[in-house]
CSV table of C-alpha atoms in Angstrom, one decimal:
chain,number,residue,atom,x,y,z
I,219,MET,CA,89.9,-134.2,-76.1
I,220,LEU,CA,87.7,-136.8,-75.0
I,221,THR,CA,89.2,-140.0,-73.6
I,222,GLY,CA,86.0,-142.1,-72.8
I,223,ARG,CA,82.4,-142.7,-71.9
I,224,ARG,CA,80.8,-144.6,-69.8
I,225,LYS,CA,76.5,-145.3,-68.0
I,226,LEU,CA,76.6,-144.7,-64.8
I,227,PRO,CA,73.6,-146.0,-62.8
I,228,ALA,CA,70.6,-143.2,-63.0
I,229,LEU,CA,72.8,-141.2,-65.2
I,230,ALA,CA,72.8,-141.1,-69.4
I,231,GLY,CA,76.0,-140.7,-70.0
I,232,PHE,CA,79.3,-138.4,-69.3
I,233,ALA,CA,82.4,-137.6,-70.8
I,234,LEU,CA,85.4,-137.1,-69.2
I,235,LEU,CA,88.4,-135.1,-70.2
I,236,ALA,CA,91.3,-135.2,-70.6
I,237,GLY,CA,93.6,-133.0,-68.1
I,238,SER,CA,90.9,-130.9,-67.0
I,239,CYS,CA,87.0,-130.8,-64.8
I,240,LEU,CA,85.0,-133.3,-66.3
I,241,VAL,CA,82.0,-133.6,-68.0
I,242,SER,CA,79.6,-132.9,-70.5
I,243,LEU,CA,76.8,-133.1,-67.7
I,244,ALA,CA,73.4,-135.3,-68.9
I,245,ALA,CA,70.1,-135.4,-66.9
I,246,LEU,CA,69.3,-137.7,-63.8
I,247,PRO,CA,65.7,-139.9,-66.1
I,248,GLY,CA,63.1,-137.7,-64.2
I,249,THR,CA,64.7,-135.3,-62.6
I,250,ALA,CA,64.8,-130.9,-62.9
I,251,HIS,CA,67.6,-129.8,-64.0
I,252,ALA,CA,69.5,-125.8,-63.7
I,253,ALA,CA,68.2,-123.4,-65.0
I,254,GLY,CA,71.2,-122.6,-68.0
I,255,GLN,CA,72.3,-125.5,-67.6
I,256,ASP,CA,72.3,-128.0,-70.8
I,257,ALA,CA,71.6,-131.6,-70.3
I,258,ALA,CA,70.8,-134.7,-72.3
I,259,GLY,CA,67.2,-135.4,-72.7
I,260,SER,CA,64.1,-133.6,-71.3
I,261,ALA,CA,63.7,-134.1,-67.3
I,262,SER,CA,60.8,-133.1,-65.4
I,263,GLY,CA,59.9,-133.4,-62.1
I,264,THR,CA,62.5,-132.8,-58.6
I,265,VAL,CA,65.1,-135.4,-56.9
I,266,LEU,CA,64.4,-135.6,-53.1
I,267,THR,CA,67.5,-134.3,-51.3
I,268,ASP,CA,67.8,-136.8,-49.7
I,269,SER,CA,68.9,-139.8,-52.8
I,270,ILE,CA,72.3,-137.7,-52.3
I,271,ARG,CA,72.4,-138.7,-48.3
I,272,ASP,CA,71.3,-142.2,-49.6
I,273,ASN,CA,74.3,-141.5,-52.1
I,274,GLN,CA,76.8,-141.2,-49.8
I,275,MET,CA,76.2,-143.5,-47.5
I,276,TRP,CA,78.7,-145.9,-48.6
I,277,VAL,CA,81.6,-144.0,-48.0
I,278,LEU,CA,80.8,-142.7,-44.6
I,279,ASP,CA,79.9,-146.6,-43.7
I,280,MET,CA,83.6,-147.9,-45.4
I,281,LEU,CA,84.8,-144.5,-43.2
I,282,ASN,CA,83.0,-145.7,-40.4
I,283,VAL,CA,82.4,-142.4,-39.4
I,284,PRO,CA,79.1,-143.4,-38.5
I,285,ALA,CA,80.7,-144.5,-35.1
I,286,ALA,CA,83.1,-142.2,-34.8
I,287,TRP,CA,80.5,-138.8,-34.6
I,288,SER,CA,79.0,-140.4,-30.8
I,289,LEU,CA,82.8,-138.8,-29.9
I,290,SER,CA,83.0,-135.8,-32.0
I,291,GLU,CA,81.5,-133.5,-35.2
I,292,GLY,CA,84.4,-132.2,-36.0
I,293,GLY,CA,83.7,-128.6,-33.3
I,294,GLY,CA,86.9,-125.9,-33.0
I,295,VAL,CA,88.8,-127.4,-35.5
I,296,THR,CA,89.8,-124.8,-38.0
I,297,VAL,CA,90.7,-127.0,-41.7
I,298,ALA,CA,93.2,-125.0,-44.6
I,299,VAL,CA,91.3,-126.5,-47.4
I,300,ILE,CA,94.8,-125.5,-50.1
I,301,ASP,CA,93.0,-125.4,-53.2
I,302,SER,CA,91.7,-123.6,-55.9
I,303,GLY,CA,89.1,-121.2,-53.1
I,304,VAL,CA,85.4,-122.1,-51.8
I,305,ASN,CA,82.5,-120.7,-52.5
I,306,PRO,CA,81.9,-119.9,-48.6
I,307,ASP,CA,77.2,-120.0,-50.4
I,308,VAL,CA,76.6,-122.6,-51.0
I,309,SER,CA,73.9,-124.3,-48.8
I,310,ASP,CA,76.2,-127.2,-47.6
I,311,LEU,CA,78.9,-125.1,-45.9
I,312,ALA,CA,76.9,-121.6,-45.4
I,313,GLY,CA,79.1,-120.3,-42.2
I,314,SER,CA,81.7,-123.0,-42.0
I,315,VAL,CA,83.7,-120.6,-44.7
I,316,THR,CA,86.3,-118.1,-44.1
I,317,THR,CA,88.1,-116.8,-47.2
I,318,GLY,CA,91.2,-116.5,-46.8
I,319,PRO,CA,94.1,-114.8,-49.6
I,320,ASP,CA,93.9,-115.1,-53.5
I,321,TYR,CA,98.1,-116.5,-54.3
I,322,THR,CA,97.9,-117.5,-57.8
I,323,GLY,CA,98.6,-114.5,-59.2
I,324,VAL,CA,95.5,-114.5,-61.8
I,325,THR,CA,92.5,-112.1,-61.7
I,326,THR,CA,89.4,-114.4,-61.6
I,327,SER,CA,87.3,-113.0,-60.4
I,328,GLU,CA,85.5,-115.3,-57.2
I,329,SER,CA,81.4,-115.6,-58.6
I,330,SER,CA,82.7,-116.3,-62.7
I,331,PRO,CA,81.7,-120.2,-62.5
I,332,ASP,CA,84.9,-121.7,-62.3
I,333,TRP,CA,86.4,-120.2,-59.1
I,334,GLY,CA,86.8,-122.6,-56.3
I,335,VAL,CA,85.3,-125.5,-58.7
I,336,HIS,CA,87.6,-128.5,-57.2
I,337,GLY,CA,88.8,-126.6,-53.6
I,338,THR,CA,84.4,-126.4,-53.0
I,339,TRP,CA,83.4,-130.6,-53.8
I,340,MET,CA,86.7,-131.2,-51.0
I,341,ALA,CA,85.2,-128.8,-49.0
I,342,SER,CA,82.5,-130.1,-48.2
I,343,LEU,CA,83.2,-133.8,-48.5
I,344,ILE,CA,85.5,-132.5,-44.7
I,345,ALA,CA,83.0,-130.6,-43.9
I,346,GLY,CA,79.6,-130.0,-45.1
I,347,HIS,CA,76.9,-129.8,-42.3
I,348,GLY,CA,74.1,-130.4,-45.5
I,349,HIS,CA,71.1,-128.3,-45.5
I,350,ASP,CA,67.4,-127.6,-44.4
I,351,GLY,CA,68.2,-128.9,-40.6
I,352,GLY,CA,70.6,-131.2,-42.0
I,353,SER,CA,68.7,-133.6,-43.3
I,354,GLY,CA,69.2,-133.1,-46.6
I,355,GLY,CA,72.8,-132.3,-49.5
I,356,ILE,CA,76.2,-133.3,-48.7
I,357,ILE,CA,77.3,-133.9,-45.5
I,358,GLY,CA,81.2,-134.1,-44.6
I,359,ILE,CA,83.3,-136.5,-42.3
I,360,ALA,CA,83.9,-133.0,-39.6
I,361,PRO,CA,80.5,-131.6,-39.9
I,362,ASN,CA,81.2,-128.6,-37.0
I,363,ALA,CA,84.8,-128.4,-37.8
I,364,HIS,CA,85.6,-125.0,-40.3
I,365,ILE,CA,87.4,-124.3,-43.7
I,366,LEU,CA,90.1,-121.9,-44.8
I,367,SER,CA,90.0,-122.0,-48.2
I,368,VAL,CA,93.7,-120.9,-49.6
I,369,ARG,CA,93.8,-120.4,-53.5
I,370,VAL,CA,96.5,-121.6,-54.6
I,371,ILE,CA,95.8,-122.9,-58.0
I,372,PRO,CA,93.3,-122.0,-59.9
I,373,ASP,CA,90.4,-124.4,-61.6
I,374,ARG,CA,91.4,-125.8,-65.3
I,375,ALA,CA,88.5,-123.4,-66.8
I,376,ASP,CA,89.8,-121.3,-65.0
I,377,PRO,CA,89.9,-118.6,-67.7
I,378,HIS,CA,93.5,-117.5,-66.5
I,379,TYR,CA,95.1,-120.8,-66.3
I,380,GLY,CA,97.1,-119.9,-69.2
I,381,GLN,CA,99.2,-117.9,-67.2
I,382,TYR,CA,98.8,-119.5,-64.4
I,383,GLU,CA,100.9,-122.2,-66.2
I,384,HIS,CA,103.7,-119.6,-67.4
I,385,GLU,CA,104.2,-118.9,-64.4
I,386,GLN,CA,107.9,-119.8,-63.0
I,387,GLU,CA,108.0,-122.5,-60.9
I,388,THR,CA,109.3,-121.0,-57.4
I,389,ARG,CA,106.5,-118.5,-57.8
I,390,ILE,CA,104.4,-121.7,-58.2
I,391,GLN,CA,106.1,-123.6,-55.2
I,392,GLN,CA,106.5,-120.2,-53.4
I,393,SER,CA,102.4,-119.6,-53.7
I,394,LEU,CA,102.6,-123.2,-51.5
I,395,ALA,CA,104.7,-122.1,-49.6
I,396,ASP,CA,102.6,-118.5,-48.6
I,397,GLY,CA,99.3,-121.0,-48.6
I,398,ILE,CA,100.6,-123.6,-45.0
I,399,ASN,CA,102.4,-120.5,-43.7
I,400,TYR,CA,98.8,-118.4,-44.1
I,401,ALA,CA,97.1,-121.4,-42.8
I,402,VAL,CA,99.2,-122.0,-40.3
I,403,ALA,CA,99.4,-118.3,-38.9
I,404,HIS,CA,95.8,-118.5,-38.6
I,405,GLY,CA,94.8,-120.7,-36.8
I,406,ALA,CA,94.4,-124.1,-39.3
I,407,GLU,CA,95.0,-127.5,-37.2
I,408,VAL,CA,94.7,-129.5,-39.6
I,409,ILE,CA,95.4,-128.7,-43.6
I,410,SER,CA,94.8,-130.2,-47.1
I,411,MET,CA,95.7,-130.2,-49.7
I,412,SER,CA,94.5,-132.3,-53.2
I,413,ILE,CA,97.3,-130.8,-55.7
I,414,GLY,CA,100.4,-132.4,-56.5
I,415,TYR,CA,103.4,-131.5,-58.2
I,416,SER,CA,106.0,-133.3,-59.7
I,417,ALA,CA,109.5,-132.2,-58.1
I,418,PRO,CA,110.3,-130.6,-54.6
I,419,SER,CA,110.7,-127.3,-53.1
I,420,GLY,CA,112.7,-126.4,-50.5
I,421,THR,CA,110.9,-123.2,-50.0
I,422,VAL,CA,108.4,-126.2,-49.7
I,423,ARG,CA,109.4,-127.9,-46.7
I,424,ASN,CA,110.6,-125.1,-45.0
I,425,ALA,CA,106.5,-124.3,-44.3
I,426,LEU,CA,105.4,-127.3,-43.2
I,427,GLN,CA,108.4,-127.9,-41.3
I,428,GLN,CA,106.5,-125.0,-39.8
I,429,ALA,CA,103.2,-126.4,-39.6
I,430,TYR,CA,104.9,-129.7,-38.1
I,431,ASP,CA,106.4,-127.0,-35.2
I,432,HIS,CA,103.3,-126.3,-34.9
I,433,GLY,CA,101.3,-129.2,-33.9
I,434,VAL,CA,99.5,-129.3,-38.2
I,435,VAL,CA,98.4,-132.6,-39.5
I,436,VAL,CA,98.7,-132.6,-42.9
I,437,VAL,CA,97.2,-135.0,-45.5
I,438,ALA,CA,97.6,-134.8,-49.1
I,439,SER,CA,96.7,-137.4,-51.7
I,440,ALA,CA,99.0,-139.8,-53.4
I,441,GLY,CA,98.6,-138.9,-57.2
I,442,ASN,CA,96.1,-140.4,-60.2
I,443,SER,CA,99.6,-142.3,-61.9
I,444,GLY,CA,98.5,-145.4,-61.3
I,445,ASP,CA,98.5,-145.8,-64.4
I,446,GLN,CA,101.6,-144.6,-65.6
I,447,ALA,CA,103.2,-147.2,-62.6
I,448,GLY,CA,105.7,-149.2,-63.6
I,449,SER,CA,107.8,-146.7,-66.3
I,450,GLY,CA,110.4,-146.8,-63.8
I,451,GLY,CA,111.2,-150.4,-64.3
I,452,ASP,CA,110.0,-151.2,-60.9
I,453,GLY,CA,106.8,-150.6,-60.0
I,454,ASP,CA,106.6,-147.0,-58.6
I,455,ALA,CA,104.7,-144.5,-60.3
I,456,PRO,CA,106.4,-140.7,-60.7
I,457,GLU,CA,106.5,-138.8,-56.9
I,458,SER,CA,103.9,-136.1,-56.1
I,459,PHE,CA,104.8,-133.9,-53.3
I,460,PRO,CA,102.8,-132.7,-51.2
I,461,ALA,CA,102.4,-136.0,-50.6
I,462,ASP,CA,106.3,-137.2,-51.0
I,463,TYR,CA,107.4,-134.6,-48.5
I,464,PRO,CA,107.7,-136.0,-44.8
I,465,GLY,CA,105.5,-135.9,-42.3
I,466,VAL,CA,102.5,-135.6,-44.3
I,467,ILE,CA,100.1,-137.8,-44.5
I,468,SER,CA,99.4,-139.8,-47.5
I,469,VAL,CA,96.1,-141.0,-49.4
I,470,GLY,CA,95.5,-142.9,-51.8
I,471,ALA,CA,92.6,-144.1,-53.5
I,472,VAL,CA,89.5,-147.3,-53.4
I,473,ASP,CA,86.4,-147.6,-54.6
I,474,SER,CA,83.0,-148.6,-52.8
I,475,THR,CA,84.3,-152.9,-52.7
I,476,GLY,CA,87.3,-151.5,-51.1
I,477,ALA,CA,89.8,-152.4,-54.2
I,478,VAL,CA,92.8,-150.1,-55.5
I,479,ALA,CA,91.4,-146.7,-57.9
I,480,ALA,CA,93.1,-148.6,-61.5
I,481,PHE,CA,94.2,-144.1,-60.9
I,482,SER,CA,95.5,-144.2,-58.2
I,483,SER,CA,99.9,-143.5,-57.2
I,484,ASP,CA,101.0,-146.3,-56.6
I,485,ASN,CA,104.4,-146.1,-54.7
I,486,LEU,CA,105.4,-145.9,-51.0
I,487,SER,CA,104.5,-142.5,-49.9
I,488,VAL,CA,101.3,-144.0,-49.7
I,489,GLN,CA,100.0,-143.9,-46.0
I,490,VAL,CA,96.2,-144.7,-45.9
I,491,ALA,CA,93.1,-145.1,-49.2
I,492,ALA,CA,89.9,-143.7,-48.3
I,493,PRO,CA,87.4,-143.5,-50.6
I,494,GLY,CA,88.5,-142.3,-54.6
I,495,VAL,CA,85.1,-143.5,-57.2
I,496,SER,CA,82.3,-141.5,-57.7
I,497,VAL,CA,82.1,-140.1,-54.0
I,498,PRO,CA,79.6,-137.5,-54.2
I,499,ALA,CA,80.7,-134.3,-53.9
I,500,GLN,CA,78.7,-130.6,-54.0
I,501,GLY,CA,79.6,-128.3,-56.3
I,502,ARG,CA,80.4,-124.2,-56.1
I,503,ASP,CA,76.8,-124.5,-58.1
I,504,GLY,CA,75.6,-125.6,-55.5
I,505,GLN,CA,75.4,-128.7,-57.5
I,506,TYR,CA,75.4,-132.2,-56.6
I,507,TRP,CA,78.8,-133.9,-58.7
I,508,TRP,CA,80.5,-137.6,-58.2
I,509,VAL,CA,83.7,-136.9,-58.2
I,510,SER,CA,87.0,-140.0,-58.4
I,511,GLY,CA,90.7,-138.6,-57.5
I,512,THR,CA,93.1,-139.7,-54.6
I,513,SER,CA,91.7,-135.8,-53.9
I,514,PRO,CA,88.8,-137.0,-52.7
I,515,ALA,CA,90.2,-139.9,-50.6
I,516,CYS,CA,92.8,-136.6,-49.2
I,517,ALA,CA,89.9,-134.4,-48.1
I,518,LEU,CA,87.9,-137.5,-46.3
I,519,VAL,CA,91.1,-137.8,-44.6
I,520,ALA,CA,91.3,-135.1,-43.5
I,521,GLY,CA,88.0,-134.9,-42.0
I,522,VAL,CA,89.1,-137.5,-40.3
I,523,ALA,CA,91.7,-136.4,-39.1
I,524,ALA,CA,89.5,-132.7,-38.4
I,525,LEU,CA,87.6,-134.7,-35.4
I,526,ILE,CA,90.8,-136.3,-33.7
I,527,LYS,CA,92.4,-133.1,-33.1
I,528,SER,CA,88.5,-131.5,-32.4
I,529,GLU,CA,88.9,-134.3,-29.0
I,530,TYR,CA,92.7,-134.4,-28.3
I,531,PRO,CA,94.2,-130.4,-30.3
I,532,GLY,CA,96.6,-131.0,-28.6
I,533,LEU,CA,97.7,-134.9,-29.5
I,534,ALA,CA,100.8,-134.3,-31.8
I,535,PRO,CA,100.3,-135.1,-35.6
I,536,GLU,CA,102.7,-138.0,-35.2
I,537,LEU,CA,100.8,-139.3,-33.1
I,538,VAL,CA,97.2,-138.8,-35.9
I,539,ALA,CA,99.5,-140.2,-38.2
I,540,SER,CA,99.8,-143.3,-35.7
I,541,ALA,CA,96.6,-143.6,-34.6
I,542,LEU,CA,95.2,-143.1,-38.3
I,543,THR,CA,97.7,-145.9,-39.7
I,544,SER,CA,97.7,-148.7,-37.0
I,545,THR,CA,93.7,-148.8,-37.2
I,546,THR,CA,92.6,-149.3,-40.4
I,547,THR,CA,90.3,-151.9,-42.1
I,548,GLU,CA,91.4,-153.4,-45.6
I,549,GLN,CA,94.8,-153.8,-44.5
I,550,PRO,CA,96.7,-155.3,-47.2
I,551,ALA,CA,98.7,-158.6,-46.9
I,552,GLY,CA,101.6,-158.4,-45.1
I,553,GLY,CA,100.3,-155.0,-43.4
I,554,TYR,CA,101.3,-152.2,-45.8
I,555,ASP,CA,101.9,-152.1,-49.7
I,556,SER,CA,102.7,-149.3,-52.0
I,557,GLN,CA,98.8,-148.6,-53.6
I,558,VAL,CA,96.8,-148.7,-49.9
I,559,GLY,CA,99.1,-148.0,-47.2
I,560,PHE,CA,98.7,-149.3,-44.0
I,561,GLY,CA,94.4,-149.6,-45.0
I,562,VAL,CA,91.8,-147.6,-44.9
I,563,VAL,CA,90.9,-145.9,-42.6
I,564,ASN,CA,88.3,-146.2,-39.6
I,565,ALA,CA,87.5,-142.8,-38.1
I,566,ALA,CA,86.2,-144.4,-34.9
I,567,ALA,CA,88.6,-147.1,-34.4
I,568,ALA,CA,91.0,-143.7,-35.1
I,569,LEU,CA,89.4,-142.3,-32.6
I,570,ALA,CA,90.2,-144.1,-29.7
I,571,LYS,CA,93.4,-145.1,-30.6
I,572,ALA,CA,94.6,-141.6,-30.3
I,573,GLY,CA,92.3,-141.4,-27.0
I,574,GLU,CA,94.6,-144.0,-26.0
I,575,PHE,CA,97.8,-141.8,-26.9
I,576,ALA,CA,96.1,-138.3,-25.6
I,577,HIS,CA,95.6,-140.4,-21.9
I,578,SER,CA,99.5,-141.5,-22.1
I,579,GLN,CA,100.3,-138.1,-22.7
I,580,PHE,CA,98.6,-136.4,-19.7
I,581,ALA,CA,99.8,-139.3,-17.8
I,582,HIS,CA,103.5,-139.4,-18.2
I,583,GLY,CA,103.9,-135.4,-19.7
I,584,HIS,CA,106.6,-135.4,-22.8
I,585,SER,CA,108.6,-138.9,-22.2
I,586,ALA,CA,105.2,-141.0,-23.6
I,587,HIS,CA,105.1,-138.2,-25.9
I,588,GLY,CA,108.9,-140.0,-27.0
I,589,GLN,CA,108.3,-143.5,-26.6
I,590,LEU,CA,104.9,-143.2,-29.0
I,591,ALA,CA,106.2,-141.4,-31.6
I,592,ASP,CA,109.3,-143.9,-31.4
I,593,ALA,CA,106.9,-146.4,-31.8
I,594,GLN,CA,105.2,-145.6,-34.7
I,595,LEU,CA,107.9,-145.1,-36.7
I,596,ALA,CA,109.4,-148.7,-36.0
I,597,GLY,CA,105.4,-150.1,-36.1
I,598,THR,CA,103.9,-148.5,-39.3
I,599,GLY,CA,106.9,-146.9,-40.4
I,600,VAL,CA,108.5,-147.6,-43.8
I,601,ALA,CA,112.4,-146.5,-44.1
I,602,THR,CA,112.9,-142.9,-45.0
I,603,ALA,CA,115.9,-145.5,-47.7
I,604,ALA,CA,113.4,-146.8,-49.0
I,605,ARG,CA,110.8,-144.8,-49.3
I,606,PHE,CA,112.5,-143.2,-52.6
I,607,HIS,CA,114.1,-145.7,-53.9
I,608,GLY,CA,115.1,-147.5,-57.4
I,609,THR,CA,115.4,-145.0,-60.4
I,610,VAL,CA,112.1,-143.2,-61.4
I,611,ALA,CA,110.8,-141.6,-64.4
I,612,PRO,CA,109.6,-138.1,-64.6
I,613,GLU,CA,106.1,-137.8,-65.6
I,614,PRO,CA,106.1,-136.3,-68.9
I,615,VAL,CA,105.9,-132.8,-69.1
I,616,ARG,CA,106.2,-129.3,-71.8
I,617,PRO,CA,109.2,-127.8,-71.2
I,618,ARG,CA,108.3,-123.9,-69.1
I,619,GLY,CA,110.2,-121.6,-71.0
I,620,SER,CA,113.0,-121.0,-72.9
I,621,SER,CA,114.5,-122.5,-69.4
I,622,GLN,CA,112.5,-125.2,-70.6
I,623,LEU,CA,111.9,-125.8,-66.2
I,624,VAL,CA,109.1,-128.9,-64.9
I,625,LEU,CA,105.7,-127.5,-65.8
I,626,PHE,CA,104.1,-127.8,-62.1
I,627,ALA,CA,100.5,-127.5,-62.2
I,628,LEU,CA,99.8,-131.7,-63.0
I,629,LEU,CA,96.3,-132.1,-61.5
I,630,ALA,CA,93.7,-132.6,-64.0
I,631,LEU,CA,90.6,-130.5,-63.1
I,632,ALA,CA,92.8,-127.8,-60.5
I,633,SER,CA,93.6,-130.1,-58.5
I,634,LEU,CA,97.2,-131.4,-59.5
I,635,VAL,CA,97.0,-134.2,-59.1
I,636,LEU,CA,96.8,-135.7,-62.8
I,637,THR,CA,92.7,-136.5,-63.3
I,638,VAL,CA,90.1,-136.0,-61.1
I,639,ALA,CA,86.8,-137.0,-62.4
I,640,GLY,CA,83.8,-134.6,-61.2
I,641,THR,CA,80.1,-136.2,-62.5
I,642,ARG,CA,76.9,-134.5,-62.1
I,643,LEU,CA,75.2,-136.5,-59.3
I,644,ALA,CA,72.2,-135.2,-59.7
I,645,VAL,CA,71.0,-131.7,-61.9
I,646,LEU,CA,68.8,-130.7,-59.1
I,647,GLY,CA,67.4,-126.9,-58.7
I,648,ARG,CA,69.7,-125.1,-56.2
I,649,PRO,CA,68.6,-126.5,-52.4
I,650,SER,CA,67.2,-124.1,-49.7
I,651,GLU,CA,70.2,-122.2,-48.7
């Protein structure tokens, strides 16, 4: 079902599908489209791949990433992308992906064009290294980082999505917990989860505690329920997990001007914000797309966390969170609000602050760690009692089976954060591998 149509610069148009991956494609004027892909109108010629990088620069600049690269590019760090799978063969991720287990319980082949759509987008934003010597394509926030792909959800267009949708909620939550546990056991220093569920799970919370105990930084998308804010009478959007679990860095989305994205969930789980509107990414098809949602915002912040863990591998998760929250730009009046948290992440400043924390830890040992953690909680945290204030109406979902259980896999396009959008950025032939 179409919910809207609009024009983008240099695009003939696109269709936004409700509750699923975007899109009807339209070729960029004057560009060739890949064989087998339908496009509106005729097209000819090619697009220089550096146009992709040009489209991406606003994202890197808003997060002050180029200044951070003089100190860290994420080398030696593994980022677990717990999502719908990552295609390890796309040009801008080649050699940077290890494929972990598939916990979805469905049998879709990795060769399917509907496997790993969302996950590949997210991985490219974290650790894309471009191609042709790095001069073209997507450059991730941490281009020297390694991706561990753990599949816990199918994409919405997956031929077996209906089977997954009818799984018992305990089975779905167990899949997520298994994915987190696998990531921790296999050396992930950062976990990125651009996914969302409508209710918490003790099993998942226990897995997250294990991650925290092992020094793993966990980042999650805050959700795309901004248009549902106020349904409970207090202005808050419905809660989304894992973003709402303690110890998880919850990320909201802003556009290229720094304005809050209309879809970005407005609730007290949000700690920081990052670009989330028309963010260029590489897809599992090797092509380039504009993606929108708190999903890409989460992936970008996970990339910044990877820069920090690369340079300061022993830094505790709460201090990484403090480095991110205490150095933001675009800070809201009063220092915090429930849309952007403490503001937009500044990668270079966060790295510098992390260095201060690491130096204090080295110089003073665990007592300094405790003091810094206490300062972080007092200075940037939101009181636990305030996190879940008021009554928030549950998200409208269909009953699950005869037991009327709630449907958990809530994200549009399998990111499970309600409505993540992806639009073809450049309809190119596959870039050189």
